[in-house]
Amino acid sequence: MGRLILVVLGKQGAGKGTQCKRLAERYSIPHVSTGDMLRAAVKAGTPVGRDVAAVLEAGELVSDDLVNRLVEERFAQSDAAAGALLDGFPRTFAQAEALETILGEDGVKLCVNLDVPVELVAQRLSARRVCVECGAIYTDTDPEAVSGRCSVCGGSVVQRADDRPEAIRSRLEAYERDTAPLLDFYRDRDLLVSVDGARAPDEVTAAIVAVIDERFAS
Ligand code: AMP
């Protein structure tokens, strides 16, 4: 199947993280989430983390240069030789262009757009809870969210600061303004496939797997 570089696009709360975790396991390629990388930097208190903490909390985008650099460094690691599932990157035209430069000839093979109406993502985001240690994703009624304890790793389950109403609004605005135009960027390159992401996670996974397996029959 060659180097399998997949971009997963979709509004915040469309299910990118959930689907990328499953697909990464199925195809044995790393899940590269710039949001997870930035949150880890904030948590670790690195210089980058200190620079971006307030931006993340407000739900704004961090600079293209910084994110492009993080992704370039990530692609230099050996596990990305087999491919990668890109979650939350690219998010702007400048990032999509930078990604083409980073990857060169052997570029993005497919862009999956997880299509979910804005009312549903807003509802999902306000109910979302996450494990601060392993990133497992829950909803507010799951026992892990009620007890505050992750059943995967025992870490604390919390609401992300940017899943509060104010930040949700600015993140969805940033999506419409900066990221939605990337659908055309990938459509123009014949790489775009849209999948109905409003269904149950298992059904969405099955739909994406069907597309990947059909296009890249091993
Ligand atoms: P996410 O987990 O993908 O929703 O990302 C969380 C936050 O990290 C975003 O609201 C941005 O502040 C920042 N972020 C993540 N990926 C990017 C990116 N590709 N470009 C700019 N900012 C990003």
PDB file of C-alpha atoms and ligand atoms in Angstrom:
ATOM      1  CA  MET A   1       0.000   0.000   0.000  1.00  0.00           C
ATOM      2  CA  GLY A   2       3.080   2.285   0.121  1.00  0.00           C
ATOM      3  CA  ARG A   3       3.452   5.130   2.575  1.00  0.00           C
ATOM      4  CA  LEU A   4      -0.095   5.725   3.814  1.00  0.00           C
ATOM      5  CA  ILE A   5      -0.477   9.410   4.638  1.00  0.00           C
ATOM      6  CA  LEU A   6      -4.086  10.214   5.488  1.00  0.00           C
ATOM      7  CA  VAL A   7      -5.481  13.606   6.451  1.00  0.00           C
ATOM      8  CA  VAL A   8      -8.661  13.567   8.521  1.00  0.00           C
ATOM      9  CA  LEU A   9     -10.627  16.819   8.301  1.00  0.00           C
ATOM     10  CA  GLY A  10     -13.771  17.806  10.134  1.00  0.00           C
ATOM     11  CA  LYS A  11     -15.095  20.252  12.666  1.00  0.00           C
ATOM     12  CA  GLN A  12     -13.980  19.992  16.253  1.00  0.00           C
ATOM     13  CA  GLY A  13     -16.115  17.220  17.743  1.00  0.00           C
ATOM     14  CA  ALA A  14     -16.642  15.478  14.409  1.00  0.00           C
ATOM     15  CA  GLY A  15     -14.867  12.404  15.785  1.00  0.00           C
ATOM     16  CA  LYS A  16     -11.385  12.864  14.277  1.00  0.00           C
ATOM     17  CA  GLY A  17      -9.560  11.768  17.429  1.00  0.00           C
ATOM     18  CA  THR A  18     -11.736   8.712  17.982  1.00  0.00           C
ATOM     19  CA  GLN A  19     -11.513   7.574  14.370  1.00  0.00           C
ATOM     20  CA  CYS A  20      -7.784   8.290  14.038  1.00  0.00           C
ATOM     21  CA  LYS A  21      -6.987   6.200  17.134  1.00  0.00           C
ATOM     22  CA  ARG A  22      -8.839   3.225  15.609  1.00  0.00           C
ATOM     23  CA  LEU A  23      -7.401   3.662  12.121  1.00  0.00           C
ATOM     24  CA  ALA A  24      -3.866   4.090  13.435  1.00  0.00           C
ATOM     25  CA  GLU A  25      -4.159   0.736  15.154  1.00  0.00           C
ATOM     26  CA  ARG A  26      -5.725  -0.988  12.164  1.00  0.00           C
ATOM     27  CA  TYR A  27      -3.134   0.234   9.656  1.00  0.00           C
ATOM     28  CA  SER A  28      -0.152   0.307  12.077  1.00  0.00           C
ATOM     29  CA  ILE A  29       0.689   3.921  11.418  1.00  0.00           C
ATOM     30  CA  PRO A  30       1.126   6.707  13.995  1.00  0.00           C
ATOM     31  CA  HIS A  31      -1.733   9.026  14.951  1.00  0.00           C
ATOM     32  CA  VAL A  32      -0.293  12.518  14.604  1.00  0.00           C
ATOM     33  CA  SER A  33      -2.505  15.015  16.408  1.00  0.00           C
ATOM     34  CA  THR A  34      -1.085  18.532  16.600  1.00  0.00           C
ATOM     35  CA  GLY A  35      -3.639  19.314  19.332  1.00  0.00           C
ATOM     36  CA  ASP A  36      -2.326  16.390  21.443  1.00  0.00           C
ATOM     37  CA  MET A  37       1.282  17.481  20.781  1.00  0.00           C
ATOM     38  CA  LEU A  38       0.533  21.066  21.826  1.00  0.00           C
ATOM     39  CA  ARG A  39      -1.415  19.986  24.922  1.00  0.00           C
ATOM     40  CA  ALA A  40       1.488  17.715  25.903  1.00  0.00           C
ATOM     41  CA  ALA A  41       3.884  20.671  25.550  1.00  0.00           C
ATOM     42  CA  VAL A  42       1.636  22.819  27.757  1.00  0.00           C
ATOM     43  CA  LYS A  43       1.391  20.065  30.369  1.00  0.00           C
ATOM     44  CA  ALA A  44       5.156  19.521  30.374  1.00  0.00           C
ATOM     45  CA  GLY A  45       5.759  23.275  30.688  1.00  0.00           C
ATOM     46  CA  THR A  46       8.234  23.399  27.780  1.00  0.00           C
ATOM     47  CA  PRO A  47       9.077  26.808  26.239  1.00  0.00           C
ATOM     48  CA  VAL A  48       6.694  26.034  23.342  1.00  0.00           C
ATOM     49  CA  GLY A  49       4.031  24.989  25.852  1.00  0.00           C
ATOM     50  CA  ARG A  50       4.379  28.258  27.776  1.00  0.00           C
ATOM     51  CA  ASP A  51       4.064  30.243  24.522  1.00  0.00           C
ATOM     52  CA  VAL A  52       0.896  28.535  23.338  1.00  0.00           C
ATOM     53  CA  ALA A  53      -1.031  27.855  26.571  1.00  0.00           C
ATOM     54  CA  ALA A  54      -3.231  30.976  26.411  1.00  0.00           C
ATOM     55  CA  VAL A  55      -3.914  30.531  22.684  1.00  0.00           C
ATOM     56  CA  LEU A  56      -5.093  26.962  23.214  1.00  0.00           C
ATOM     57  CA  GLU A  57      -7.278  27.909  26.125  1.00  0.00           C
ATOM     58  CA  ALA A  58      -8.988  30.647  24.076  1.00  0.00           C
ATOM     59  CA  GLY A  59      -9.605  28.229  21.207  1.00  0.00           C
ATOM     60  CA  GLU A  60      -7.533  30.300  18.743  1.00  0.00           C
ATOM     61  CA  LEU A  61      -5.039  28.847  16.275  1.00  0.00           C
ATOM     62  CA  VAL A  62      -1.324  28.868  17.063  1.00  0.00           C
ATOM     63  CA  SER A  63       1.034  30.137  14.358  1.00  0.00           C
ATOM     64  CA  ASP A  64       1.493  28.189  11.144  1.00  0.00           C
ATOM     65  CA  ASP A  65       5.291  28.320  11.541  1.00  0.00           C
ATOM     66  CA  LEU A  66       5.228  26.681  14.937  1.00  0.00           C
ATOM     67  CA  VAL A  67       2.824  23.894  13.955  1.00  0.00           C
ATOM     68  CA  ASN A  68       4.601  23.258  10.652  1.00  0.00           C
ATOM     69  CA  ARG A  69       7.858  22.842  12.550  1.00  0.00           C
ATOM     70  CA  LEU A  70       6.275  20.370  14.999  1.00  0.00           C
ATOM     71  CA  VAL A  71       4.902  18.297  12.121  1.00  0.00           C
ATOM     72  CA  GLU A  72       8.169  18.352  10.198  1.00  0.00           C
ATOM     73  CA  GLU A  73       9.990  17.088  13.306  1.00  0.00           C
ATOM     74  CA  ARG A  74       7.339  14.404  13.802  1.00  0.00           C
ATOM     75  CA  PHE A  75       7.748  13.153  10.232  1.00  0.00           C
ATOM     76  CA  ALA A  76      11.488  12.819  10.816  1.00  0.00           C
ATOM     77  CA  GLN A  77      10.801  10.067  13.376  1.00  0.00           C
ATOM     78  CA  SER A  78      11.202   6.523  12.118  1.00  0.00           C
ATOM     79  CA  ASP A  79       7.652   5.290  12.797  1.00  0.00           C
ATOM     80  CA  ALA A  80       6.302   7.794  10.242  1.00  0.00           C
ATOM     81  CA  ALA A  81       8.132   5.975   7.450  1.00  0.00           C
ATOM     82  CA  ALA A  82       5.073   3.695   7.111  1.00  0.00           C
ATOM     83  CA  GLY A  83       2.694   6.653   6.983  1.00  0.00           C
ATOM     84  CA  ALA A  84       0.592   8.697   9.387  1.00  0.00           C
ATOM     85  CA  LEU A  85      -2.931   9.727  10.249  1.00  0.00           C
ATOM     86  CA  LEU A  86      -3.006  13.483  10.496  1.00  0.00           C
ATOM     87  CA  ASP A  87      -5.587  14.799  12.955  1.00  0.00           C
ATOM     88  CA  GLY A  88      -6.002  18.572  13.322  1.00  0.00           C
ATOM     89  CA  PHE A  89      -3.342  19.338  10.722  1.00  0.00           C
ATOM     90  CA  PRO A  90      -3.382  20.962   8.235  1.00  0.00           C
ATOM     91  CA  ARG A  91      -5.807  23.608   9.419  1.00  0.00           C
ATOM     92  CA  THR A  92      -4.935  26.487   7.079  1.00  0.00           C
ATOM     93  CA  PHE A  93      -3.869  26.833   3.438  1.00  0.00           C
ATOM     94  CA  ALA A  94      -0.354  27.712   4.554  1.00  0.00           C
ATOM     95  CA  GLN A  95      -0.181  24.475   6.544  1.00  0.00           C
ATOM     96  CA  ALA A  96      -1.546  22.400   3.640  1.00  0.00           C
ATOM     97  CA  GLU A  97       1.143  23.874   1.394  1.00  0.00           C
ATOM     98  CA  ALA A  98       3.834  23.312   4.009  1.00  0.00           C
ATOM     99  CA  LEU A  99       2.717  19.680   4.297  1.00  0.00           C
ATOM    100  CA  GLU A 100       3.245  19.197   0.556  1.00  0.00           C
ATOM    101  CA  THR A 101       6.761  20.566   0.940  1.00  0.00           C
ATOM    102  CA  ILE A 102       7.492  18.397   3.985  1.00  0.00           C
ATOM    103  CA  LEU A 103       6.268  15.204   2.300  1.00  0.00           C
ATOM    104  CA  GLY A 104       7.605  15.847  -1.210  1.00  0.00           C
ATOM    105  CA  GLU A 105       6.606  13.392  -3.970  1.00  0.00           C
ATOM    106  CA  ASP A 106       5.198  10.730  -1.675  1.00  0.00           C
ATOM    107  CA  GLY A 107       2.487  13.018  -0.326  1.00  0.00           C
ATOM    108  CA  VAL A 108      -1.034  12.829   1.088  1.00  0.00           C
ATOM    109  CA  LYS A 109      -2.840   9.766  -0.299  1.00  0.00           C
ATOM    110  CA  LEU A 110      -6.364  10.568   0.893  1.00  0.00           C
ATOM    111  CA  CYS A 111      -8.245  13.240   2.801  1.00  0.00           C
ATOM    112  CA  VAL A 112     -11.260  11.992   4.756  1.00  0.00           C
ATOM    113  CA  ASN A 113     -13.803  14.661   5.628  1.00  0.00           C
ATOM    114  CA  LEU A 114     -15.917  13.692   8.629  1.00  0.00           C
ATOM    115  CA  ASP A 115     -19.131  15.508   7.878  1.00  0.00           C
ATOM    116  CA  VAL A 116     -21.206  16.393  10.963  1.00  0.00           C
ATOM    117  CA  PRO A 117     -23.765  19.234  11.359  1.00  0.00           C
ATOM    118  CA  VAL A 118     -22.642  22.113  13.554  1.00  0.00           C
ATOM    119  CA  GLU A 119     -25.459  21.622  16.118  1.00  0.00           C
ATOM    120  CA  LEU A 120     -24.333  18.044  16.726  1.00  0.00           C
ATOM    121  CA  VAL A 121     -20.635  18.892  17.146  1.00  0.00           C
ATOM    122  CA  ALA A 122     -21.474  21.709  19.581  1.00  0.00           C
ATOM    123  CA  GLN A 123     -23.504  19.197  21.616  1.00  0.00           C
ATOM    124  CA  ARG A 124     -20.714  16.577  21.463  1.00  0.00           C
ATOM    125  CA  LEU A 125     -18.020  19.071  22.482  1.00  0.00           C
ATOM    126  CA  SER A 126     -19.833  20.302  25.557  1.00  0.00           C
ATOM    127  CA  ALA A 127     -20.414  16.687  26.662  1.00  0.00           C
ATOM    128  CA  ARG A 128     -16.839  15.558  25.886  1.00  0.00           C
ATOM    129  CA  ARG A 129     -14.506  14.510  28.678  1.00  0.00           C
ATOM    130  CA  VAL A 130     -10.907  13.352  28.183  1.00  0.00           C
ATOM    131  CA  CYS A 131      -8.210  11.532  30.112  1.00  0.00           C
ATOM    132  CA  VAL A 132      -5.323  13.911  30.828  1.00  0.00           C
ATOM    133  CA  GLU A 133      -2.857  11.011  30.727  1.00  0.00           C
ATOM    134  CA  CYS A 134      -3.728   8.861  27.690  1.00  0.00           C
ATOM    135  CA  GLY A 135      -6.218  11.032  25.798  1.00  0.00           C
ATOM    136  CA  ALA A 136      -9.072   8.486  25.956  1.00  0.00           C
ATOM    137  CA  ILE A 137     -12.322  10.207  25.047  1.00  0.00           C
ATOM    138  CA  TYR A 138     -15.573   9.893  27.030  1.00  0.00           C
ATOM    139  CA  THR A 139     -18.953  11.623  27.269  1.00  0.00           C
ATOM    140  CA  ASP A 140     -20.220  13.251  30.442  1.00  0.00           C
ATOM    141  CA  THR A 141     -22.563  10.352  31.269  1.00  0.00           C
ATOM    142  CA  ASP A 142     -19.890   7.611  30.981  1.00  0.00           C
ATOM    143  CA  PRO A 143     -18.910   6.065  34.337  1.00  0.00           C
ATOM    144  CA  GLU A 144     -15.311   7.235  33.772  1.00  0.00           C
ATOM    145  CA  ALA A 145     -16.511  10.843  33.445  1.00  0.00           C
ATOM    146  CA  VAL A 146     -18.739  10.553  36.503  1.00  0.00           C
ATOM    147  CA  SER A 147     -15.972   8.997  38.638  1.00  0.00           C
ATOM    148  CA  GLY A 148     -13.204  11.110  37.057  1.00  0.00           C
ATOM    149  CA  ARG A 149     -11.015   7.985  36.568  1.00  0.00           C
ATOM    150  CA  CYS A 150      -9.926   6.630  33.171  1.00  0.00           C
ATOM    151  CA  SER A 151     -10.665   2.910  32.671  1.00  0.00           C
ATOM    152  CA  VAL A 152      -7.746   2.598  30.221  1.00  0.00           C
ATOM    153  CA  CYS A 153      -4.898   4.025  32.318  1.00  0.00           C
ATOM    154  CA  GLY A 154      -6.320   5.238  35.638  1.00  0.00           C
ATOM    155  CA  GLY A 155      -5.596   8.889  34.773  1.00  0.00           C
ATOM    156  CA  SER A 156      -7.894  11.801  35.606  1.00  0.00           C
ATOM    157  CA  VAL A 157     -10.868  12.391  33.321  1.00  0.00           C
ATOM    158  CA  VAL A 158     -11.655  16.095  32.870  1.00  0.00           C
ATOM    159  CA  GLN A 159     -13.312  18.591  30.555  1.00  0.00           C
ATOM    160  CA  ARG A 160     -10.833  20.294  28.226  1.00  0.00           C
ATOM    161  CA  ALA A 161     -10.617  24.033  28.925  1.00  0.00           C
ATOM    162  CA  ASP A 162     -11.378  24.689  25.259  1.00  0.00           C
ATOM    163  CA  ASP A 163     -14.529  22.532  25.389  1.00  0.00           C
ATOM    164  CA  ARG A 164     -16.275  25.288  27.367  1.00  0.00           C
ATOM    165  CA  PRO A 165     -18.941  27.343  25.492  1.00  0.00           C
ATOM    166  CA  GLU A 166     -16.859  30.508  24.768  1.00  0.00           C
ATOM    167  CA  ALA A 167     -13.942  28.555  23.347  1.00  0.00           C
ATOM    168  CA  ILE A 168     -16.203  26.165  21.422  1.00  0.00           C
ATOM    169  CA  ARG A 169     -17.637  29.174  19.595  1.00  0.00           C
ATOM    170  CA  SER A 170     -14.242  30.575  18.584  1.00  0.00           C
ATOM    171  CA  ARG A 171     -12.966  27.148  17.548  1.00  0.00           C
ATOM    172  CA  LEU A 172     -15.945  26.522  15.280  1.00  0.00           C
ATOM    173  CA  GLU A 173     -15.537  30.012  13.790  1.00  0.00           C
ATOM    174  CA  ALA A 174     -11.859  29.313  13.167  1.00  0.00           C
ATOM    175  CA  TYR A 175     -12.846  26.064  11.465  1.00  0.00           C
ATOM    176  CA  GLU A 176     -15.251  27.798   9.060  1.00  0.00           C
ATOM    177  CA  ARG A 177     -12.826  30.617   8.338  1.00  0.00           C
ATOM    178  CA  ASP A 178      -9.495  28.804   8.053  1.00  0.00           C
ATOM    179  CA  THR A 179     -10.067  25.081   7.673  1.00  0.00           C
ATOM    180  CA  ALA A 180     -13.267  24.552   5.648  1.00  0.00           C
ATOM    181  CA  PRO A 181     -11.528  26.011   2.525  1.00  0.00           C
ATOM    182  CA  LEU A 182      -9.123  23.050   2.667  1.00  0.00           C
ATOM    183  CA  LEU A 183     -11.948  20.813   1.455  1.00  0.00           C
ATOM    184  CA  ASP A 184     -11.521  22.493  -1.942  1.00  0.00           C
ATOM    185  CA  PHE A 185      -7.733  22.208  -1.707  1.00  0.00           C
ATOM    186  CA  TYR A 186      -8.019  18.407  -1.461  1.00  0.00           C
ATOM    187  CA  ARG A 187     -11.020  18.145  -3.803  1.00  0.00           C
ATOM    188  CA  ASP A 188      -8.978  19.906  -6.499  1.00  0.00           C
ATOM    189  CA  ARG A 189      -6.284  17.255  -6.043  1.00  0.00           C
ATOM    190  CA  ASP A 190      -8.844  14.416  -6.300  1.00  0.00           C
ATOM    191  CA  LEU A 191      -8.003  13.306  -2.792  1.00  0.00           C
ATOM    192  CA  LEU A 192     -11.210  14.180  -0.924  1.00  0.00           C
ATOM    193  CA  VAL A 193     -13.740  11.657   0.367  1.00  0.00           C
ATOM    194  CA  SER A 194     -16.637  12.747   2.599  1.00  0.00           C
ATOM    195  CA  VAL A 195     -18.036  10.372   5.181  1.00  0.00           C
ATOM    196  CA  ASP A 196     -21.199  10.942   7.220  1.00  0.00           C
ATOM    197  CA  GLY A 197     -19.775  11.344  10.721  1.00  0.00           C
ATOM    198  CA  ALA A 198     -23.114  11.785  12.467  1.00  0.00           C
ATOM    199  CA  ARG A 199     -23.488   8.012  12.856  1.00  0.00           C
ATOM    200  CA  ALA A 200     -22.287   5.744  15.649  1.00  0.00           C
ATOM    201  CA  PRO A 201     -18.453   5.519  15.849  1.00  0.00           C
ATOM    202  CA  ASP A 202     -18.357   1.869  14.667  1.00  0.00           C
ATOM    203  CA  GLU A 203     -20.370   2.695  11.559  1.00  0.00           C
ATOM    204  CA  VAL A 204     -18.122   5.655  10.761  1.00  0.00           C
ATOM    205  CA  THR A 205     -15.006   3.497  11.164  1.00  0.00           C
ATOM    206  CA  ALA A 206     -16.476   0.841   8.872  1.00  0.00           C
ATOM    207  CA  ALA A 207     -17.244   3.464   6.211  1.00  0.00           C
ATOM    208  CA  ILE A 208     -13.695   4.894   6.315  1.00  0.00           C
ATOM    209  CA  VAL A 209     -12.075   1.449   6.311  1.00  0.00           C
ATOM    210  CA  ALA A 210     -14.171   0.483   3.266  1.00  0.00           C
ATOM    211  CA  VAL A 211     -12.861   3.515   1.364  1.00  0.00           C
ATOM    212  CA  ILE A 212      -9.231   2.948   2.364  1.00  0.00           C
ATOM    213  CA  ASP A 213      -9.309  -0.773   1.622  1.00  0.00           C
ATOM    214  CA  GLU A 214     -10.930  -0.217  -1.748  1.00  0.00           C
ATOM    215  CA  ARG A 215      -8.409   2.441  -2.787  1.00  0.00           C
ATOM    216  CA  PHE A 216      -5.302   0.834  -1.379  1.00  0.00           C
ATOM    217  CA  ALA A 217      -6.115  -2.880  -1.639  1.00  0.00           C
ATOM    218  CA  SER A 218      -3.210  -4.608   0.010  1.00  0.00           C
TER     219      SER A 218
HETATM  220  P1  AMP B   1      -7.515  20.078  18.624  1.00  0.00           P
HETATM  221  O1  AMP B   1      -7.238  19.081  19.682  1.00  0.00           O
HETATM  222  O2  AMP B   1      -7.147  19.593  17.255  1.00  0.00           O
HETATM  223  O3  AMP B   1      -8.918  20.636  18.687  1.00  0.00           O
HETATM  224  O4  AMP B   1      -6.521  21.307  18.896  1.00  0.00           O
HETATM  225  C1  AMP B   1      -6.571  22.026  20.113  1.00  0.00           C
HETATM  226  C2  AMP B   1      -5.973  23.408  19.935  1.00  0.00           C
HETATM  227  O5  AMP B   1      -4.593  23.286  19.548  1.00  0.00           O
HETATM  228  C3  AMP B   1      -6.590  24.254  18.833  1.00  0.00           C
HETATM  229  O6  AMP B   1      -7.764  24.939  19.258  1.00  0.00           O
HETATM  230  C4  AMP B   1      -5.457  25.211  18.514  1.00  0.00           C
HETATM  231  O7  AMP B   1      -5.306  26.185  19.515  1.00  0.00           O
HETATM  232  C5  AMP B   1      -4.245  24.289  18.596  1.00  0.00           C
HETATM  233  N1  AMP B   1      -3.951  23.616  17.320  1.00  0.00           N
HETATM  234  C6  AMP B   1      -3.984  22.273  17.077  1.00  0.00           C
HETATM  235  N2  AMP B   1      -3.640  21.998  15.811  1.00  0.00           N
HETATM  236  C7  AMP B   1      -3.386  23.197  15.229  1.00  0.00           C
HETATM  237  C8  AMP B   1      -2.994  23.583  13.925  1.00  0.00           C
HETATM  238  N3  AMP B   1      -2.813  22.677  12.955  1.00  0.00           N
HETATM  239  N4  AMP B   1      -2.803  24.908  13.679  1.00  0.00           N
HETATM  240  C9  AMP B   1      -2.994  25.835  14.647  1.00  0.00           C
HETATM  241  N5  AMP B   1      -3.386  25.549  15.898  1.00  0.00           N
HETATM  242  C10 AMP B   1      -3.571  24.230  16.194  1.00  0.00           C
END
